Backbone as numpy.savetxt, mean C-alpha at the origin, in Angstrom:
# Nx Ny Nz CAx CAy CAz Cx Cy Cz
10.23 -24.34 -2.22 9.86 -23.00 -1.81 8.45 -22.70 -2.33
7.62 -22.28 -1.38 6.09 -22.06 -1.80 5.93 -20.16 -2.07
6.05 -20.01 -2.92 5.70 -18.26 -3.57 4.46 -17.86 -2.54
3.17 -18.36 -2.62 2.65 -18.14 -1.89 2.51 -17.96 -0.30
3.16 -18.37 0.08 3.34 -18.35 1.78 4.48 -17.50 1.68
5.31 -17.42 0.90 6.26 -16.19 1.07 5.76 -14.54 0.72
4.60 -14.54 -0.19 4.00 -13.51 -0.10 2.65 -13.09 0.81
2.99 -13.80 1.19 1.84 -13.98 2.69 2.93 -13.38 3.65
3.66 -13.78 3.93 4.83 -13.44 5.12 5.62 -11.93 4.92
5.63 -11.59 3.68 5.84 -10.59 3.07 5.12 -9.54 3.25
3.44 -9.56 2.71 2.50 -9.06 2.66 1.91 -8.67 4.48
2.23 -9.85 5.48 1.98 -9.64 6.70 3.60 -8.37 7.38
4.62 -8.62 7.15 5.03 -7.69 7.73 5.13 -6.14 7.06
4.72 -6.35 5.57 4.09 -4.72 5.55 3.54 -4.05 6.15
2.47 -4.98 6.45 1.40 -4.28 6.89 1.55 -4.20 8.33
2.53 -4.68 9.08 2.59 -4.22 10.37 3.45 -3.64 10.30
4.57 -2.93 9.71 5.23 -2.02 9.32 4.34 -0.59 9.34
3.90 -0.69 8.13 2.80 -0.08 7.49 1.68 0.68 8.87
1.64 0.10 9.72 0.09 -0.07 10.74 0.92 0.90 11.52
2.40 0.73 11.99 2.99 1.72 12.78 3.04 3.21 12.44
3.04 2.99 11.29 3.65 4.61 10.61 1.66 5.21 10.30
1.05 4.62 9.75 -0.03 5.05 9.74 -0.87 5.56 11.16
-0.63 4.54 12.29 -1.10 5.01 13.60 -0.61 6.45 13.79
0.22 7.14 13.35 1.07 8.47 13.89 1.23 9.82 13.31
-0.11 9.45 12.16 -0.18 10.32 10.89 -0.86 11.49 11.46
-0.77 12.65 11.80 -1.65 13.33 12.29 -2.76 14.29 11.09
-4.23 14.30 12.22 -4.83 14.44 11.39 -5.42 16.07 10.87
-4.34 16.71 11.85 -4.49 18.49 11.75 -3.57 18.58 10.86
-2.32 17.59 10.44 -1.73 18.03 9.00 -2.07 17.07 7.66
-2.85 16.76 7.73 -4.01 15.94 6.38 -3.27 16.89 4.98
-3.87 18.17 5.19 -3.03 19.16 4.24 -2.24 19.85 3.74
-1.17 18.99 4.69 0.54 19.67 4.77 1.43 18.47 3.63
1.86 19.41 3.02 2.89 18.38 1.77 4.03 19.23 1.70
5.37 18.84 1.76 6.27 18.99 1.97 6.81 20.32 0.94
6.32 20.02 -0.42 6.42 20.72 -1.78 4.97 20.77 -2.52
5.44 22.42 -2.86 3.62 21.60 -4.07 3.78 20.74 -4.93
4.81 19.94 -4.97 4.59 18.96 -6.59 4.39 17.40 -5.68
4.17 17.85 -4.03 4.16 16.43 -3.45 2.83 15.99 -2.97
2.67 15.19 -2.56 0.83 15.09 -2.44 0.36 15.62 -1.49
-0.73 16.07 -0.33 -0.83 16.28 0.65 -0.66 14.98 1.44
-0.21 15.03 2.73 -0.16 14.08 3.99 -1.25 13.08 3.68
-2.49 13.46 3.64 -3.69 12.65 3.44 -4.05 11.50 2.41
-3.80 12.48 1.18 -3.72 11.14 -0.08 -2.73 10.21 0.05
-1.47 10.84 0.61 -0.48 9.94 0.38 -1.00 8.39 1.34
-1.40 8.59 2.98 -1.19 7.87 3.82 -2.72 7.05 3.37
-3.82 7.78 2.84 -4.75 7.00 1.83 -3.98 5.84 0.91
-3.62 6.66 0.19 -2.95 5.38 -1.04 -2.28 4.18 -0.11
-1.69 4.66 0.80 -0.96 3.64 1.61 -2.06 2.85 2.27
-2.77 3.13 2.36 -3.85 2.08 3.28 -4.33 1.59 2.18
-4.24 1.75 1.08 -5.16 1.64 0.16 -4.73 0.35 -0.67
-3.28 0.09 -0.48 -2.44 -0.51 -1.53 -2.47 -2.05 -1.44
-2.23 -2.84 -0.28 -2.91 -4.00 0.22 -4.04 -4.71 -0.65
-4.73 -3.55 -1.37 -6.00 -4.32 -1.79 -5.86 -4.19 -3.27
-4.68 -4.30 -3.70 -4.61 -4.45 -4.83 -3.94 -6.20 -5.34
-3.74 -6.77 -4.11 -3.49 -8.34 -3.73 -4.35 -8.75 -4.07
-5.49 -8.42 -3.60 -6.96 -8.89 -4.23 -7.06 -8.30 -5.46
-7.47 -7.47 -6.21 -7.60 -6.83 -7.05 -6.87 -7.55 -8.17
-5.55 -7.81 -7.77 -4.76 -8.58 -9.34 -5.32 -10.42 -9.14
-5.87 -10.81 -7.74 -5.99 -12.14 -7.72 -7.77 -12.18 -8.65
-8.34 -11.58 -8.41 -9.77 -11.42 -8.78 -10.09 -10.60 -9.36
-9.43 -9.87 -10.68 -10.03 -9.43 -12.21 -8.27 -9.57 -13.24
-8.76 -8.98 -13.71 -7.77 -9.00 -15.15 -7.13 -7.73 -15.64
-7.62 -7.02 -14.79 -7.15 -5.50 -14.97 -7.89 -4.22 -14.28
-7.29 -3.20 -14.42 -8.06 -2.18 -14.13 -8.09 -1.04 -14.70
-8.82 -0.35 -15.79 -8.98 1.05 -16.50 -9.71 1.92 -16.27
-8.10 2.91 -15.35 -8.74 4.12 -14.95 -9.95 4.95 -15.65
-9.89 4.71 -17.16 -11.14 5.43 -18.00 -12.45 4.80 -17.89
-12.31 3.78 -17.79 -13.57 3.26 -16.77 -13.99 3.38 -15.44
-12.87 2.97 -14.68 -12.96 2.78 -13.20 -12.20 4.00 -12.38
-12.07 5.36 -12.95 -11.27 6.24 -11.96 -10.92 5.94 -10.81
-10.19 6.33 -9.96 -9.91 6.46 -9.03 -10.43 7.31 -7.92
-11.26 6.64 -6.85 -11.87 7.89 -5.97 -11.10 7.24 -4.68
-11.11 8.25 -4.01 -9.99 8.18 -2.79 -10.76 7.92 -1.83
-10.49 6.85 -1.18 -11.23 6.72 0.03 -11.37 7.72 1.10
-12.44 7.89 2.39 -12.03 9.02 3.13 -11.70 8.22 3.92
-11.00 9.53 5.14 -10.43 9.22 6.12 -10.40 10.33 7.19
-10.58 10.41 7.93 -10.81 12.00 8.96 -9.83 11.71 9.92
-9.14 10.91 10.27 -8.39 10.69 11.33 -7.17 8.94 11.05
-6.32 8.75 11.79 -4.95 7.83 11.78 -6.15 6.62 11.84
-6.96 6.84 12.84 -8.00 5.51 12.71 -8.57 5.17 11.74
-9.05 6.16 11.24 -9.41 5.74 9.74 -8.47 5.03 9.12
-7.35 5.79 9.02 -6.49 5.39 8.37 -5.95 3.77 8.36
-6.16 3.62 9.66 -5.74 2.00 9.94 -6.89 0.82 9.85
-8.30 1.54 9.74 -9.31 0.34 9.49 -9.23 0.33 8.10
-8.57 1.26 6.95 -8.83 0.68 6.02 -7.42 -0.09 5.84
-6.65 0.12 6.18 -5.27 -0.80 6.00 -5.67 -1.97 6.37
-6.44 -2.15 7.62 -6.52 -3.29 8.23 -7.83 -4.31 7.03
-8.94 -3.76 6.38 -9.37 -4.16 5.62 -8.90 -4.59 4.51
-8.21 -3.58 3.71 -7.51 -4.15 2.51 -6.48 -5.02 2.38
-5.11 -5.32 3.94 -4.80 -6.11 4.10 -5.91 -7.75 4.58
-6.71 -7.89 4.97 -7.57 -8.46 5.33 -8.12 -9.26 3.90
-8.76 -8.73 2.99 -8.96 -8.74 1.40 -7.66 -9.39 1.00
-7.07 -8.82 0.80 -5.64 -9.11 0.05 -4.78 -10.65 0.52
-5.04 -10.83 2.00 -4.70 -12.13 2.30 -5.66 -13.31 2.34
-7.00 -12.68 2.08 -8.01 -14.18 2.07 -7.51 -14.22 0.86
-7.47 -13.71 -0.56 -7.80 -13.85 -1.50 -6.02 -14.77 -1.97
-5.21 -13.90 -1.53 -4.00 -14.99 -1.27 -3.58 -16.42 -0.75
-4.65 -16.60 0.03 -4.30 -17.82 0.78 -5.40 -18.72 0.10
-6.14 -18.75 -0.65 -7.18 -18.91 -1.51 -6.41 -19.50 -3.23
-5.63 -18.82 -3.27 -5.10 -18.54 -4.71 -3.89 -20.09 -4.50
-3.76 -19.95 -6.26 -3.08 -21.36 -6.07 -1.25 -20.61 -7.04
-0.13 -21.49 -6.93 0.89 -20.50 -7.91 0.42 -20.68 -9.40
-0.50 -21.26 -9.48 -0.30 -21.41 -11.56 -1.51 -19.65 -11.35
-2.24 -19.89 -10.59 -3.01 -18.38 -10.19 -1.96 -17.25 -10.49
-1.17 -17.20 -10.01 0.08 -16.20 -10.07 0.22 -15.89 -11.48
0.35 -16.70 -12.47 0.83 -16.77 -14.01 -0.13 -15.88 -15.24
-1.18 -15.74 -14.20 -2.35 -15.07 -15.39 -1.57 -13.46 -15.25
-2.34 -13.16 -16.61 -2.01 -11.60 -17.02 -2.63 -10.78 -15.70
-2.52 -9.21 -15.59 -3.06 -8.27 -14.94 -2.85 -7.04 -15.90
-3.15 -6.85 -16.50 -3.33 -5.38 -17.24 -3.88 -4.01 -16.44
-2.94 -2.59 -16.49 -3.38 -1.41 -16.28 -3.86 -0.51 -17.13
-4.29 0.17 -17.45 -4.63 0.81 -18.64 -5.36 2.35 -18.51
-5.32 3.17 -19.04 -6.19 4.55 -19.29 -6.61 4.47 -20.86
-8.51 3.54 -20.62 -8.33 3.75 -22.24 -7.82 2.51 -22.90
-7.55 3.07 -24.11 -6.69 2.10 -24.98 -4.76 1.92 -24.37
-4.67 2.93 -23.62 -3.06 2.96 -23.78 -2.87 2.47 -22.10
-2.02 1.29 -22.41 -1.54 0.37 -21.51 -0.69 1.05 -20.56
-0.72 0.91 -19.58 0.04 1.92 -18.60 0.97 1.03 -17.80
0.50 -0.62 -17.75 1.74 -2.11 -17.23 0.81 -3.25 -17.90
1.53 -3.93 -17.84 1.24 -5.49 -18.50 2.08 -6.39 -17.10
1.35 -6.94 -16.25 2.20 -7.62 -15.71 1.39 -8.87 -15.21
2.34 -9.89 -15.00 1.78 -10.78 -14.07 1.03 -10.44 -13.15
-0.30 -12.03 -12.70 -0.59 -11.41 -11.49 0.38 -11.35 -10.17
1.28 -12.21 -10.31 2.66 -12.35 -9.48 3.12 -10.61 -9.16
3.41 -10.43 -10.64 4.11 -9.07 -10.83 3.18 -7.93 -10.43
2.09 -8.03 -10.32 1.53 -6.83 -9.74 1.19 -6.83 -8.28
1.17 -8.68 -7.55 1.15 -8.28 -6.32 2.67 -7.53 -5.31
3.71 -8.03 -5.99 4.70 -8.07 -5.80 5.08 -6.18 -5.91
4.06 -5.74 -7.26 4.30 -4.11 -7.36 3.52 -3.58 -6.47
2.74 -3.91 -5.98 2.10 -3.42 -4.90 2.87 -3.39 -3.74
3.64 -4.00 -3.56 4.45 -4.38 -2.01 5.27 -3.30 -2.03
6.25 -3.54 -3.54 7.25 -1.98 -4.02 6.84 -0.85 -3.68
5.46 -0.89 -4.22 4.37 0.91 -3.61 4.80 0.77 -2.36
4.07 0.00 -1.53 4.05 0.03 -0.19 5.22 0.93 -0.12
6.52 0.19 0.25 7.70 0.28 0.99 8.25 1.59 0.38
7.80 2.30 -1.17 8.05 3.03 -1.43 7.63 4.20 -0.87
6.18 4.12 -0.80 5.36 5.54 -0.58 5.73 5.53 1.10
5.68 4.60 1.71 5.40 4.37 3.53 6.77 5.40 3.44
7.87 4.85 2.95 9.43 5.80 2.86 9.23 7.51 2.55
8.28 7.64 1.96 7.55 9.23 1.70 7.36 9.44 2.79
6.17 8.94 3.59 5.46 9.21 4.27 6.49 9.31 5.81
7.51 8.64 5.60 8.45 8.77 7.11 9.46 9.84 6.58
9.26 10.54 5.28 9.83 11.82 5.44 9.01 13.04 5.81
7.96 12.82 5.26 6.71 14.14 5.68 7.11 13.98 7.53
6.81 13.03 8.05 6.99 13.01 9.43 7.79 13.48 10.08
9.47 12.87 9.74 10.47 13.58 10.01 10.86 15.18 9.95
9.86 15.67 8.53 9.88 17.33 8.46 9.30 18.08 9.32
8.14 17.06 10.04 7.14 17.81 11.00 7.76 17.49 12.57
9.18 16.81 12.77 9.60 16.31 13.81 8.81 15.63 14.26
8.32 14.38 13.86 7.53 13.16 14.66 8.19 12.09 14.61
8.49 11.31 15.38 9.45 10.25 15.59 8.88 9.12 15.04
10.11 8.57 13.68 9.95 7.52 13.03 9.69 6.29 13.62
8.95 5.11 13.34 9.27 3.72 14.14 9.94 3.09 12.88
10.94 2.19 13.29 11.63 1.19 12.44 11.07 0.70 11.68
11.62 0.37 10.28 10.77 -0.75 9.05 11.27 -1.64 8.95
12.20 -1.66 8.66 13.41 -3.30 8.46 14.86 -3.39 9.32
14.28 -2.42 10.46 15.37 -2.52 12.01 15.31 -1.39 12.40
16.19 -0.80 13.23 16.12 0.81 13.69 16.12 2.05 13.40
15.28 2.73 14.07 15.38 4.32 13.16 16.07 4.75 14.28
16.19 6.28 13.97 17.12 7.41 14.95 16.06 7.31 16.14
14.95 7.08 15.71 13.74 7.24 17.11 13.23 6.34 17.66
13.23 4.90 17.06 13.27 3.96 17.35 13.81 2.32 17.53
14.79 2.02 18.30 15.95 1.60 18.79 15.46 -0.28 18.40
14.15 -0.19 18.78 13.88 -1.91 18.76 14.45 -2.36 17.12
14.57 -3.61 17.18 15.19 -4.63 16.06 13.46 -5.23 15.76
């Protein structure tokens, strides 16, 4: 069993998962969040385009500290946006994968704010947490939709709105 080609195969049907639900994001509710303690529509479906490129990110450094490196949010004005950067950071994320060897996998990836460690993980383990984001937040994001009545497309087989396997 090759780890790598399985996170390649992995990493490819996220992101066409991922590419459906982002195509449908509309961009007159950018600033609609379900609750105030939830993000707006916009950051969220950002982070989601965003997440892909953290494949690269754990294959090519050693960490990342927000007290150094904050976090600035990419823009996005529209679902298109939204999908050229998915389509980039997935793009990134699989050269740098198919590139990479498994003893590659074994090195550290450190998160951090600062001095205080926020994960310690493999680089395995952080591409692999990245995928978790994915499937996690995309699952957010097909509830914001559902609140606004927009019809889900399937992730791992059928929704109420969409019948294909």
């Amino acid at each position: 069993m090759n780890i790598i080609e399985l996170l390649l195969k992995e990493l490819e049907a996220e992101f066409n998962t991922t590419k459906k639900f982002l195509t449908i994001v509309p961009a007159d509710k950018f600033d609609w969040a379900p609750h105030e303690k939830s993000m707006k529509m916009k950051s969220l479906a950002v982070h989601i385009a965003d997440l892909p490129s953290w494949v690269s990110l754990a294959l090519t450094t050693d960490g990342l500290d927000f007290e150094t490196a904050p976090y600035v949010e990419p823009t996005a004005a529209n679902s298109d946006d939204l999908v050229k950067l998915l389509e980039e950071n997935y793009t990134k994320g699989k050269t740098e994968l198919e590139k990479a060897t498994e003893n590659d996998l074994n090195g550290r990836w450190i998160l951090s704010m600062g001095k205080q460690v926020l994960a310690d993980y493999s680089k395995y383990e952080t591409i692999r947490h990245s995928l978790s984001q994915t499937t996690h937040h995309r699952a957010q994001l097909g509830v914001y939709l559902r609140l606004l009545d927009i019809p889900i497309p399937g992730s791992y087989g059928p929704s109420a709105d969409d019948q294909n396997f």
